[in-house]
Coordinates of C-alpha atoms in Angstrom, one line a residue:
Chain A
M25 CA 69.5 -68.9 47.8
T26 CA 69.1 -72.5 47.1
T27 CA 65.7 -73.2 48.5
A28 CA 62.4 -71.4 48.0
I29 CA 61.4 -68.9 50.7
A30 CA 58.0 -69.5 52.3
P31 CA 55.6 -66.6 52.3
T32 CA 55.4 -64.9 55.6
T33 CA 52.5 -65.5 57.9
L34 CA 52.8 -62.0 59.3
D35 CA 50.3 -59.5 58.2
R36 CA 52.7 -56.8 57.2
H37 CA 52.7 -54.9 54.0
W38 CA 55.7 -53.2 52.5
P39 CA 54.9 -49.8 50.9
A40 CA 54.0 -49.9 47.2
E41 CA 57.1 -47.8 46.2
G42 CA 59.3 -50.9 47.0
V43 CA 62.9 -50.6 48.1
T44 CA 62.9 -46.8 48.0
R45 CA 60.8 -47.1 51.2
V46 CA 61.6 -48.8 54.4
P47 CA 58.5 -49.1 56.7
F48 CA 59.4 -48.2 60.3
W49 CA 57.7 -51.4 61.6
V50 CA 60.8 -53.3 60.6
Y51 CA 62.7 -51.6 63.4
S52 CA 60.5 -52.4 66.4
D53 CA 58.0 -55.2 65.7
P54 CA 58.7 -58.2 68.0
Q55 CA 57.1 -60.7 65.5
V56 CA 59.2 -59.3 62.7
Y57 CA 62.2 -59.7 64.9
E58 CA 61.4 -63.3 65.8
Q59 CA 61.1 -64.1 62.1
E60 CA 64.4 -62.4 61.4
M61 CA 66.1 -64.6 64.0
S62 CA 65.0 -67.7 62.4
R63 CA 65.0 -66.8 58.7
I64 CA 68.1 -64.6 58.6
F65 CA 70.4 -65.7 61.4
C66 CA 69.5 -69.4 61.4
G67 CA 68.7 -69.5 57.7
E68 CA 70.9 -69.9 54.7
S69 CA 73.6 -67.5 55.8
W70 CA 77.2 -67.7 56.9
A71 CA 77.4 -65.9 60.3
Y72 CA 80.8 -64.5 61.4
I73 CA 82.1 -66.4 64.4
G74 CA 85.6 -65.2 65.1
L75 CA 89.2 -65.2 64.1
E76 CA 91.4 -68.3 64.3
V77 CA 94.0 -66.4 66.2
E78 CA 91.5 -66.1 69.1
I79 CA 91.7 -69.9 69.5
P80 CA 95.3 -70.9 68.5
H81 CA 95.7 -74.0 70.6
A82 CA 93.7 -77.3 71.0
G83 CA 91.0 -76.8 73.6
D84 CA 90.9 -73.0 73.1
F85 CA 87.2 -71.9 72.9
K86 CA 85.2 -68.7 72.7
Q87 CA 81.5 -68.1 73.3
V88 CA 79.7 -66.4 70.4
I89 CA 76.1 -65.5 69.7
I90 CA 74.5 -65.8 66.3
G91 CA 71.3 -63.8 66.2
D92 CA 70.0 -64.7 69.7
R93 CA 71.5 -68.2 69.8
P94 CA 74.5 -68.9 71.9
V95 CA 77.2 -71.1 70.3
V96 CA 80.8 -72.1 71.2
M97 CA 83.7 -72.0 68.8
V98 CA 86.4 -74.5 69.8
R99 CA 89.6 -76.0 68.3
D100 CA 90.1 -79.7 68.6
E101 CA 93.2 -81.8 69.1
A102 CA 93.7 -82.2 65.4
G103 CA 93.5 -78.4 64.9
A104 CA 90.0 -78.3 63.3
V105 CA 87.6 -75.6 64.3
H106 CA 84.1 -76.6 65.4
V107 CA 81.1 -74.5 66.3
F108 CA 78.4 -76.1 68.6
V109 CA 75.3 -74.8 70.1
N110 CA 75.9 -73.8 73.7
R111 CA 73.1 -76.0 74.9
C112 CA 73.5 -79.3 76.7
A113 CA 71.9 -82.2 74.8
H114 CA 70.3 -83.3 78.1
R115 CA 68.1 -80.5 79.5
G116 CA 69.3 -77.5 77.5
V117 CA 71.6 -75.8 80.0
K118 CA 74.0 -73.3 78.5
F119 CA 77.0 -75.3 79.7
C120 CA 79.8 -73.0 78.7
R121 CA 79.9 -70.2 81.2
V122 CA 83.1 -68.3 80.6
P123 CA 83.6 -66.0 77.6
S124 CA 86.8 -67.8 76.4
G125 CA 89.4 -70.1 77.8
N126 CA 90.9 -73.6 77.3
V127 CA 89.4 -76.9 78.2
Q128 CA 90.0 -80.6 77.6
R129 CA 86.3 -81.5 77.8
F130 CA 83.1 -79.4 78.2
T131 CA 81.2 -80.5 81.3
C132 CA 77.6 -79.3 81.9
P133 CA 77.4 -78.0 85.5
Y134 CA 73.9 -79.4 86.1
H135 CA 74.3 -83.2 85.7
Q136 CA 77.9 -83.3 84.4
W137 CA 77.3 -84.6 81.0
T138 CA 80.7 -84.3 79.4
Y139 CA 81.5 -83.6 75.7
D140 CA 84.9 -83.8 73.9
L141 CA 86.3 -81.1 71.7
Q142 CA 84.4 -82.5 68.7
G143 CA 81.2 -82.2 70.5
R144 CA 80.7 -86.0 71.1
L145 CA 79.0 -87.0 74.4
R146 CA 81.7 -88.8 76.4
G147 CA 80.3 -89.1 79.9
V148 CA 76.8 -89.5 81.5
P149 CA 77.0 -89.9 85.2
F150 CA 75.0 -92.9 86.5
H151 CA 74.5 -94.0 82.9
R152 CA 74.1 -97.6 84.1
G153 CA 72.4 -96.6 87.4
L154 CA 73.6 -97.0 90.9
K155 CA 73.2 -100.3 92.8
H156 CA 71.0 -101.6 90.0
Q157 CA 68.7 -98.7 90.3
G158 CA 68.0 -96.0 87.8
G159 CA 70.2 -95.3 84.9
M160 CA 69.4 -94.5 81.3
P161 CA 67.3 -97.0 79.3
A162 CA 69.3 -99.9 77.9
D163 CA 68.9 -98.6 74.3
F164 CA 70.2 -95.1 75.2
S165 CA 73.1 -94.4 72.9
R166 CA 75.6 -91.6 73.7
E167 CA 76.4 -91.3 70.0
A168 CA 72.9 -89.9 69.4
Y169 CA 73.4 -87.1 71.9
G170 CA 76.3 -85.1 70.8
L171 CA 76.2 -81.3 70.8
E172 CA 74.4 -80.0 67.8
A173 CA 77.1 -78.8 65.4
L174 CA 76.9 -76.0 62.9
Q175 CA 78.5 -76.1 59.5
V176 CA 81.9 -74.3 59.6
T177 CA 84.0 -72.5 57.0
V178 CA 87.5 -71.3 57.8
R179 CA 89.0 -68.8 55.3
H180 CA 92.4 -67.2 55.7
G181 CA 92.1 -67.0 59.5
T182 CA 88.4 -66.1 59.7
V183 CA 85.7 -68.5 60.9
F184 CA 82.1 -68.5 59.8
A185 CA 79.3 -70.9 60.6
S186 CA 75.8 -71.7 59.5
F187 CA 72.8 -73.4 61.1
S188 CA 71.8 -74.5 57.5
M189 CA 73.1 -77.6 55.9
Q190 CA 72.0 -76.4 52.5
V191 CA 73.8 -73.1 52.5
E192 CA 76.0 -72.6 49.4
P193 CA 79.8 -72.7 49.8
F194 CA 81.3 -69.5 51.4
A195 CA 83.0 -68.3 48.3
D196 CA 79.8 -68.5 46.3
Y197 CA 77.9 -66.9 49.2
L198 CA 80.1 -63.8 48.9
G199 CA 80.4 -63.8 45.2
P200 CA 83.5 -62.9 43.2
T201 CA 83.6 -59.1 43.9
M202 CA 82.9 -59.3 47.6
L203 CA 85.3 -62.2 47.9
S204 CA 88.1 -60.2 46.3
Y205 CA 87.6 -57.3 48.8
F206 CA 87.4 -59.8 51.7
D207 CA 90.7 -61.4 50.6
R208 CA 92.3 -58.0 50.2
V209 CA 92.4 -57.8 54.1
F210 CA 92.5 -61.6 54.7
D211 CA 95.2 -62.5 52.3
G212 CA 96.5 -65.5 54.2
R213 CA 99.0 -63.7 56.4
P214 CA 98.7 -64.8 60.1
L215 CA 96.8 -62.2 62.1
R216 CA 97.7 -60.6 65.4
L217 CA 94.9 -60.0 67.9
L218 CA 95.0 -56.4 69.3
G219 CA 91.9 -56.5 71.5
Y220 CA 88.2 -56.0 71.8
M221 CA 85.6 -53.2 72.2
R222 CA 82.0 -53.9 73.2
Q223 CA 79.0 -51.6 73.3
R224 CA 75.2 -51.9 73.5
I225 CA 73.4 -49.6 71.1
P226 CA 69.7 -48.9 71.7
S227 CA 68.6 -49.4 68.2
N228 CA 67.5 -52.1 65.8
W229 CA 70.4 -54.1 64.4
K230 CA 69.5 -53.3 60.8
L231 CA 70.3 -49.6 61.4
M232 CA 73.9 -50.6 61.9
F233 CA 74.0 -52.2 58.4
E234 CA 72.2 -49.2 57.0
N235 CA 74.8 -46.9 58.5
L236 CA 77.7 -48.8 56.9
K237 CA 75.9 -49.0 53.6
D238 CA 75.3 -45.2 53.6
P239 CA 78.2 -43.1 52.3
Y240 CA 75.8 -40.1 52.0
H241 CA 75.8 -39.5 55.8
A242 CA 79.6 -40.1 56.2
S243 CA 80.4 -36.9 54.2
L244 CA 78.0 -34.8 56.2
M245 CA 77.7 -36.0 59.8
H246 CA 81.3 -37.1 60.4
V247 CA 83.1 -33.8 60.7
F248 CA 86.3 -35.5 61.9
L249 CA 86.4 -37.8 58.8
V250 CA 85.5 -35.0 56.5
T251 CA 87.9 -32.5 58.0
F252 CA 90.9 -34.8 57.6
G253 CA 89.9 -36.1 54.2
L254 CA 89.5 -39.6 55.4
F255 CA 86.2 -40.1 53.7
R256 CA 84.5 -37.4 51.6
A257 CA 81.9 -37.2 48.8
D258 CA 84.4 -35.4 46.5
Q259 CA 86.9 -38.2 46.5
P260 CA 87.0 -41.1 44.0
S261 CA 84.8 -43.7 45.5
A262 CA 82.4 -46.6 44.8
V263 CA 79.7 -48.7 46.2
Y264 CA 79.8 -52.4 45.1
M265 CA 77.4 -55.2 45.9
D266 CA 77.1 -58.9 45.3
A267 CA 74.4 -60.2 42.9
T268 CA 71.8 -60.6 45.7
G269 CA 72.4 -57.1 47.3
R270 CA 72.9 -58.6 50.7
H271 CA 76.6 -57.7 50.9
A272 CA 78.3 -54.4 50.0
C273 CA 81.5 -52.5 50.0
L274 CA 82.0 -48.8 50.4
I275 CA 85.3 -47.9 48.9
S276 CA 87.1 -44.5 49.0
R277 CA 90.4 -42.8 48.7
R278 CA 91.9 -40.3 51.1
G279 CA 91.9 -36.7 50.0
E280 CA 93.4 -33.5 51.3
Q281 CA 92.1 -31.2 54.0
R282 CA 90.9 -28.4 51.8
A283 CA 87.6 -27.0 50.5
T284 CA 86.8 -27.4 46.8
S285 CA 83.8 -26.3 44.7
D286 CA 82.3 -29.8 45.5
T287 CA 82.5 -29.3 49.3
K288 CA 80.2 -26.3 49.6
D289 CA 77.3 -28.6 50.8
I290 CA 79.6 -30.0 53.5
R291 CA 79.1 -27.2 55.9
N292 CA 81.0 -29.0 58.6
L293 CA 84.3 -29.1 56.8
R294 CA 86.8 -27.5 59.1
E295 CA 89.8 -26.3 57.2
D296 CA 91.3 -24.6 60.2
F297 CA 91.3 -27.6 62.5
Q298 CA 94.9 -28.8 63.1
L299 CA 95.9 -31.7 65.4
H300 CA 98.1 -30.8 68.3
D301 CA 99.6 -34.3 68.0
P302 CA 99.4 -35.4 64.3
R303 CA 100.6 -38.9 65.2
L304 CA 96.9 -39.8 65.6
L305 CA 96.6 -39.8 61.8
V306 CA 99.7 -40.8 59.9
P307 CA 98.4 -43.6 57.8
V308 CA 100.6 -45.6 55.5
R309 CA 99.5 -47.5 52.4
E310 CA 99.5 -51.2 53.1
F311 CA 97.1 -52.7 50.6
P312 CA 97.4 -52.9 46.8
G313 CA 95.3 -50.4 44.8
D314 CA 94.2 -46.9 45.4
A315 CA 91.5 -47.5 48.1
T316 CA 92.3 -46.2 51.6
V317 CA 88.9 -47.2 53.0
V318 CA 86.9 -50.3 52.4
M319 CA 83.9 -50.9 54.6
Q320 CA 82.4 -54.3 53.8
T321 CA 79.0 -55.3 55.1
L322 CA 78.5 -59.1 55.1
W323 CA 75.0 -60.5 55.7
P324 CA 73.9 -61.4 58.4
N325 CA 76.2 -60.1 61.1
L326 CA 79.6 -58.7 60.1
I327 CA 81.3 -55.5 59.0
V328 CA 84.9 -55.7 57.9
Q329 CA 86.5 -52.4 58.7
Q330 CA 89.6 -51.1 56.9
Q331 CA 89.9 -47.4 57.5
S332 CA 93.5 -46.4 56.8
N333 CA 95.5 -48.8 59.1
T334 CA 92.8 -49.6 61.5
L335 CA 91.4 -53.1 60.9
A336 CA 88.5 -54.6 62.8
M337 CA 85.7 -57.1 62.6
R338 CA 82.4 -55.6 63.9
Q339 CA 80.0 -58.3 64.9
I340 CA 76.4 -57.5 65.3
V341 CA 74.5 -59.4 68.1
P342 CA 70.8 -58.4 68.1
R343 CA 69.2 -58.0 71.6
G344 CA 65.5 -57.7 70.9
P345 CA 64.0 -55.4 68.2
E346 CA 65.2 -52.2 69.9
A347 CA 68.9 -53.0 70.9
F348 CA 72.0 -54.7 69.7
E349 CA 75.5 -55.3 70.8
L350 CA 78.4 -54.4 68.6
L351 CA 81.5 -56.4 69.3
W352 CA 84.7 -55.1 67.8
T353 CA 87.7 -57.3 67.3
F354 CA 90.8 -55.3 66.2
F355 CA 93.7 -57.0 64.6
G356 CA 96.8 -56.5 62.6
Y357 CA 99.2 -59.0 61.0
E358 CA 101.8 -61.2 62.8
D359 CA 104.6 -59.6 60.8
D360 CA 103.6 -56.0 61.6
T361 CA 106.4 -53.8 62.9
E362 CA 106.0 -52.2 66.3
E363 CA 105.5 -48.9 64.5
M364 CA 102.6 -50.3 62.4
T365 CA 101.0 -51.8 65.6
L366 CA 101.2 -48.3 67.2
K367 CA 99.5 -46.8 64.1
R368 CA 96.7 -49.3 64.3
L369 CA 96.2 -48.6 68.1
R370 CA 96.3 -44.8 67.6
Q371 CA 93.9 -44.9 64.6
A372 CA 91.6 -47.1 66.7
N373 CA 90.7 -43.7 68.4
L374 CA 88.4 -43.1 65.4
M375 CA 86.4 -46.3 66.1
G376 CA 84.4 -48.0 68.7
P377 CA 82.1 -46.7 71.4
A378 CA 84.5 -43.7 72.1
G379 CA 85.5 -43.3 68.4
L380 CA 86.0 -39.8 67.1
V381 CA 84.0 -41.0 64.2
S382 CA 82.0 -44.0 65.3
A383 CA 80.5 -42.4 68.4
D384 CA 78.6 -40.2 66.0
D385 CA 77.0 -43.3 64.5
S386 CA 76.0 -44.9 67.8
E387 CA 74.5 -41.6 68.9
V388 CA 72.6 -41.1 65.7
M389 CA 71.3 -44.7 65.7
K390 CA 69.7 -44.1 69.0
L391 CA 68.1 -41.0 67.6
S392 CA 66.9 -43.0 64.6
Q393 CA 65.3 -45.6 67.0
D394 CA 63.8 -42.8 69.0
G395 CA 62.2 -41.5 65.9
V396 CA 61.1 -44.6 64.1
A397 CA 59.8 -46.8 66.9
P398 CA 56.8 -44.6 67.9
Y399 CA 55.8 -44.1 64.2
A400 CA 55.6 -47.7 62.9
E401 CA 53.1 -46.7 60.2
A402 CA 55.5 -44.2 58.6
A403 CA 58.4 -45.1 56.2
G404 CA 61.9 -43.9 55.4
V405 CA 62.8 -42.4 52.0
I406 CA 65.8 -44.1 50.3
E407 CA 66.1 -42.3 47.0
M408 CA 69.5 -40.7 47.0
G409 CA 71.3 -41.8 43.9
G410 CA 68.1 -43.0 42.2
R411 CA 65.8 -45.9 42.7
G412 CA 67.9 -48.7 41.4
V413 CA 70.2 -51.3 43.1
E414 CA 73.2 -51.3 40.7
D415 CA 76.9 -50.7 41.5
T416 CA 77.7 -47.1 41.7
E417 CA 81.0 -45.1 41.2
H418 CA 80.3 -42.4 43.6
M419 CA 79.3 -41.7 47.2
V420 CA 76.2 -39.6 46.8
T421 CA 73.9 -42.6 47.0
E422 CA 71.9 -44.9 49.2
V423 CA 72.0 -47.7 46.7
A424 CA 73.4 -50.3 49.0
I425 CA 70.5 -49.8 51.5
R426 CA 68.0 -50.4 48.7
A427 CA 69.9 -53.5 47.6
F428 CA 69.9 -54.8 51.3
Y429 CA 66.2 -54.4 51.6
R430 CA 65.5 -56.0 48.3
Y431 CA 67.2 -59.1 49.6
Y432 CA 65.7 -58.7 53.1
R433 CA 62.2 -58.7 51.6
E434 CA 62.9 -61.9 49.7
V435 CA 64.2 -63.7 52.8
M436 CA 61.4 -62.4 55.0
G437 CA 58.7 -62.9 52.5
F438 CA 57.4 -59.3 52.7
Chain B
M15 CA 104.7 -47.1 102.2
A16 CA 106.9 -44.2 103.1
V17 CA 104.8 -41.5 101.3
P18 CA 104.2 -38.7 103.8
L19 CA 100.7 -38.0 104.9
A20 CA 100.8 -34.5 103.4
V21 CA 101.6 -36.0 100.0
R22 CA 98.7 -38.5 100.4
C23 CA 96.4 -35.6 101.1
E24 CA 97.7 -33.9 98.0
I25 CA 97.1 -37.0 95.9
E26 CA 93.5 -37.2 97.2
E27 CA 93.0 -33.6 96.4
L28 CA 94.4 -34.1 92.9
L29 CA 91.9 -36.9 92.3
A30 CA 89.0 -35.0 93.7
E31 CA 89.8 -31.9 91.6
Y32 CA 90.2 -34.1 88.5
A33 CA 86.8 -35.6 89.1
A34 CA 85.3 -32.2 89.8
V35 CA 86.7 -30.8 86.5
L36 CA 85.2 -33.6 84.5
D37 CA 81.9 -33.5 86.3
A38 CA 81.8 -29.7 85.6
M39 CA 82.5 -30.5 81.9
D40 CA 85.4 -28.1 82.2
L41 CA 87.2 -30.1 79.5
E42 CA 89.7 -27.5 78.6
R43 CA 91.2 -27.9 82.0
W44 CA 91.4 -31.7 81.7
P45 CA 94.7 -31.9 79.8
E46 CA 96.3 -29.6 82.4
F47 CA 96.3 -32.5 84.9
F48 CA 98.8 -34.3 82.8
T49 CA 102.5 -34.1 81.9
E50 CA 103.4 -33.2 78.3
Q51 CA 104.6 -36.8 77.5
C52 CA 101.7 -38.4 79.4
F53 CA 99.9 -41.6 78.5
Y54 CA 96.1 -41.8 79.1
E55 CA 93.9 -44.7 78.1
I56 CA 90.4 -46.1 78.8
I57 CA 90.8 -49.9 78.4
P58 CA 88.4 -52.8 78.9
R59 CA 89.5 -55.1 81.7
E60 CA 89.2 -57.9 79.2
N61 CA 92.1 -56.5 77.1
Y62 CA 94.1 -55.3 80.1
D63 CA 94.1 -58.7 81.9
R64 CA 95.0 -60.6 78.7
G65 CA 97.8 -58.2 77.8
L66 CA 96.0 -57.0 74.6
P67 CA 97.0 -53.4 74.0
L68 CA 93.8 -52.0 72.4
A69 CA 92.1 -49.2 74.3
I70 CA 88.8 -47.5 73.5
M71 CA 90.5 -44.1 74.1
R72 CA 94.3 -43.8 73.8
C73 CA 96.2 -40.6 74.1
E74 CA 100.0 -40.6 74.0
S75 CA 100.7 -37.0 74.9
K76 CA 99.0 -33.9 76.3
G77 CA 98.5 -32.8 72.6
M78 CA 96.3 -35.9 72.0
L79 CA 94.3 -35.0 75.1
K80 CA 93.8 -31.5 73.7
D81 CA 92.8 -33.0 70.3
R82 CA 90.2 -35.1 72.0
V83 CA 88.8 -32.1 73.7
V84 CA 88.6 -30.1 70.4
A85 CA 86.8 -33.1 68.9
I86 CA 84.3 -33.3 71.7
R87 CA 83.6 -29.6 71.5
E88 CA 83.7 -29.1 67.7
T89 CA 83.4 -32.2 65.6
M90 CA 81.5 -35.0 67.5
M91 CA 77.7 -35.4 67.4
Y92 CA 76.1 -36.6 70.6
E93 CA 73.1 -36.2 72.9
P94 CA 73.7 -33.8 75.8
R95 CA 74.4 -35.5 79.1
Y96 CA 75.8 -35.1 82.6
M97 CA 78.5 -37.2 84.1
R98 CA 79.3 -37.8 87.8
H99 CA 82.4 -39.5 89.2
M100 CA 82.5 -41.3 92.5
L101 CA 86.1 -42.2 93.6
S102 CA 87.0 -44.4 96.5
A103 CA 89.7 -46.7 97.9
I104 CA 92.5 -44.4 96.9
R105 CA 95.7 -46.3 97.6
V106 CA 99.4 -45.5 97.1
T107 CA 100.9 -48.7 95.7
G108 CA 104.5 -47.7 95.1
E109 CA 107.1 -45.0 95.0
S110 CA 110.2 -44.8 92.8
P111 CA 112.2 -42.1 90.9
E112 CA 109.6 -42.5 88.1
G113 CA 106.9 -41.2 90.5
I114 CA 104.2 -42.4 92.9
T115 CA 101.8 -45.2 91.7
V116 CA 98.3 -44.8 92.9
E117 CA 95.2 -46.9 92.4
A118 CA 91.6 -45.8 93.0
N119 CA 88.2 -47.3 92.3
Y120 CA 85.8 -45.2 90.2
A121 CA 82.1 -45.4 89.3
V122 CA 80.8 -43.0 86.7
F123 CA 77.1 -42.2 86.4
E124 CA 75.7 -40.8 83.2
T125 CA 72.5 -38.8 82.9
V126 CA 71.5 -38.4 79.3
I127 CA 69.2 -35.5 79.5
N128 CA 65.6 -36.6 79.4
D129 CA 66.5 -40.1 80.5
L130 CA 67.1 -42.0 83.7
T131 CA 70.5 -41.8 85.4
R132 CA 72.5 -45.0 84.8
V133 CA 75.7 -46.5 86.1
F134 CA 77.8 -45.8 83.0
N135 CA 81.2 -47.2 83.7
V136 CA 82.9 -48.9 86.7
G137 CA 86.6 -49.7 87.1
R138 CA 89.8 -48.5 88.6
Y139 CA 92.4 -45.9 87.9
L140 CA 96.0 -47.0 87.7
D141 CA 98.0 -43.8 87.9
R142 CA 101.6 -42.8 87.9
I143 CA 101.9 -39.3 89.5
V144 CA 104.9 -37.0 89.3
R145 CA 105.7 -33.6 90.6
E146 CA 106.3 -30.9 87.9
A147 CA 107.0 -27.3 89.0
G148 CA 105.6 -28.0 92.4
Q149 CA 102.4 -29.5 91.0
L150 CA 101.3 -33.1 91.0
K151 CA 100.5 -34.3 87.5
F152 CA 99.5 -37.6 85.9
A153 CA 102.3 -39.1 83.9
E154 CA 100.1 -42.1 83.3
K155 CA 96.5 -42.8 83.8
H156 CA 95.0 -46.1 82.8
C157 CA 91.2 -46.3 83.3
V158 CA 90.7 -50.1 83.4
Y159 CA 86.9 -50.8 83.3
D160 CA 85.0 -53.8 84.5
S161 CA 81.8 -52.9 82.7
V162 CA 81.8 -55.3 79.8
L163 CA 79.6 -53.2 77.5
V164 CA 79.7 -49.4 77.0
P165 CA 76.1 -48.2 77.1
N166 CA 75.9 -46.7 73.6
S167 CA 78.8 -44.2 73.4
L168 CA 81.6 -42.8 75.6
I169 CA 81.9 -39.2 74.8
Y170 CA 83.6 -37.6 77.8
P171 CA 86.9 -38.9 79.3
L172 CA 86.8 -40.8 82.6

């Protein structure tokens, strides 16, 4: 962080144990939520916006929401990517009404103020009045009423934006370790868009991050993953974070479908389960190094998913304290063979709202919300793997959740 | 279309039986509505209309349908729920040596037990139906859904 955080004006008190406790009021309190929207999503953070491949041509645009604020990503005639607020400078109308498309200009439907692809105000009907009547004041300057633009970073085909003009450069924001894992998937090769999945999960948005920072549950709840060795506590694995703790990576290697002395606590391991059609899971190694899974959580709204050959951006859009939307953008690389594309599409069966693995998560997040919301005075216990926040070379830990809340408390002033 | 009335009745019965089996949660019977080399998918309309291939459920054989059933029964974790299918506007849209193509609208209601019933998913079936050993079977079934967001999770097939 480059600027000091103001103390919160909210009268909320974190448990004395610190990051080994998460008070349940963080999941349901509307005032806490409002402060999150301003301090986290509109604060000094780089929010994920989309992929360049979604807007390949001049005039291509896509609606996006950062926190609860609608914005538009658009490519201009020179090829540059801009992100503007989806709010007319005149009276505040959300002028862009379709999710994505191509335009030459944006025109607000209410009074037809018109903006170019760089967000400059180009047209104000009756600017000079009509028959010497009305019109804007003589000193009205169109230059002063462009669309409010966000700061934008484009890195290897991905687009991030920030409401803050003071936010540090994107590479510094990620830090060297997180950047190296980010560049592992986004290595500069052109991407191929495979499609979207969208779901609304009735739980607080932070539970999604907790889920992806929690390798402890993955070995226990996800019978499908465990059974096929896609992610298991007895495999070589690691949890790495950036210096602040806001970002993390869960890293693992695929193992075999067999029980070992280490799997006796994994009572759900099903050695007998064989697929009728094994084509569902025939991963091929495609990235350097041993890791076959890297799940990267990037503050404030992104999970980069690499599980075997299925690659996706999972974008978190909060919808009030007790719900969020999860928008999945699946992709491959432009130079993928047809066979590789098929692998990605088949393995996508693990993920999304119908995912053989991910549906467990959306279901359990609802149960979490059902449990925590009525008991705001209670707190969760985050002590697996100790009480610290340091990088860890195994999976039996909740360290990344502790690190996340250490940073969360700093930003929120709790 | 030159599809005889008797075959149209048979198609309607096939769809009604299909819905009844799913509503009854008789999942083991679900793959039996399909050919061995079938293709089944549940795909957002957004992807389908734009030619993007990603589906939220994609099965490229009867074997993959069976694997889905085993996962639902044995490995997945979810809250108990009832599903109810409403099918309408069943139309034969073509006939060729590859089979009869049929479209139908569907609305699926979900009742998570202890909660209100909700409209879970609305869309249309795009089917290719063939006759195998006297029985009509789905060689292809594309469930193309209008519903932009899946309410939480989709556990059971549509």
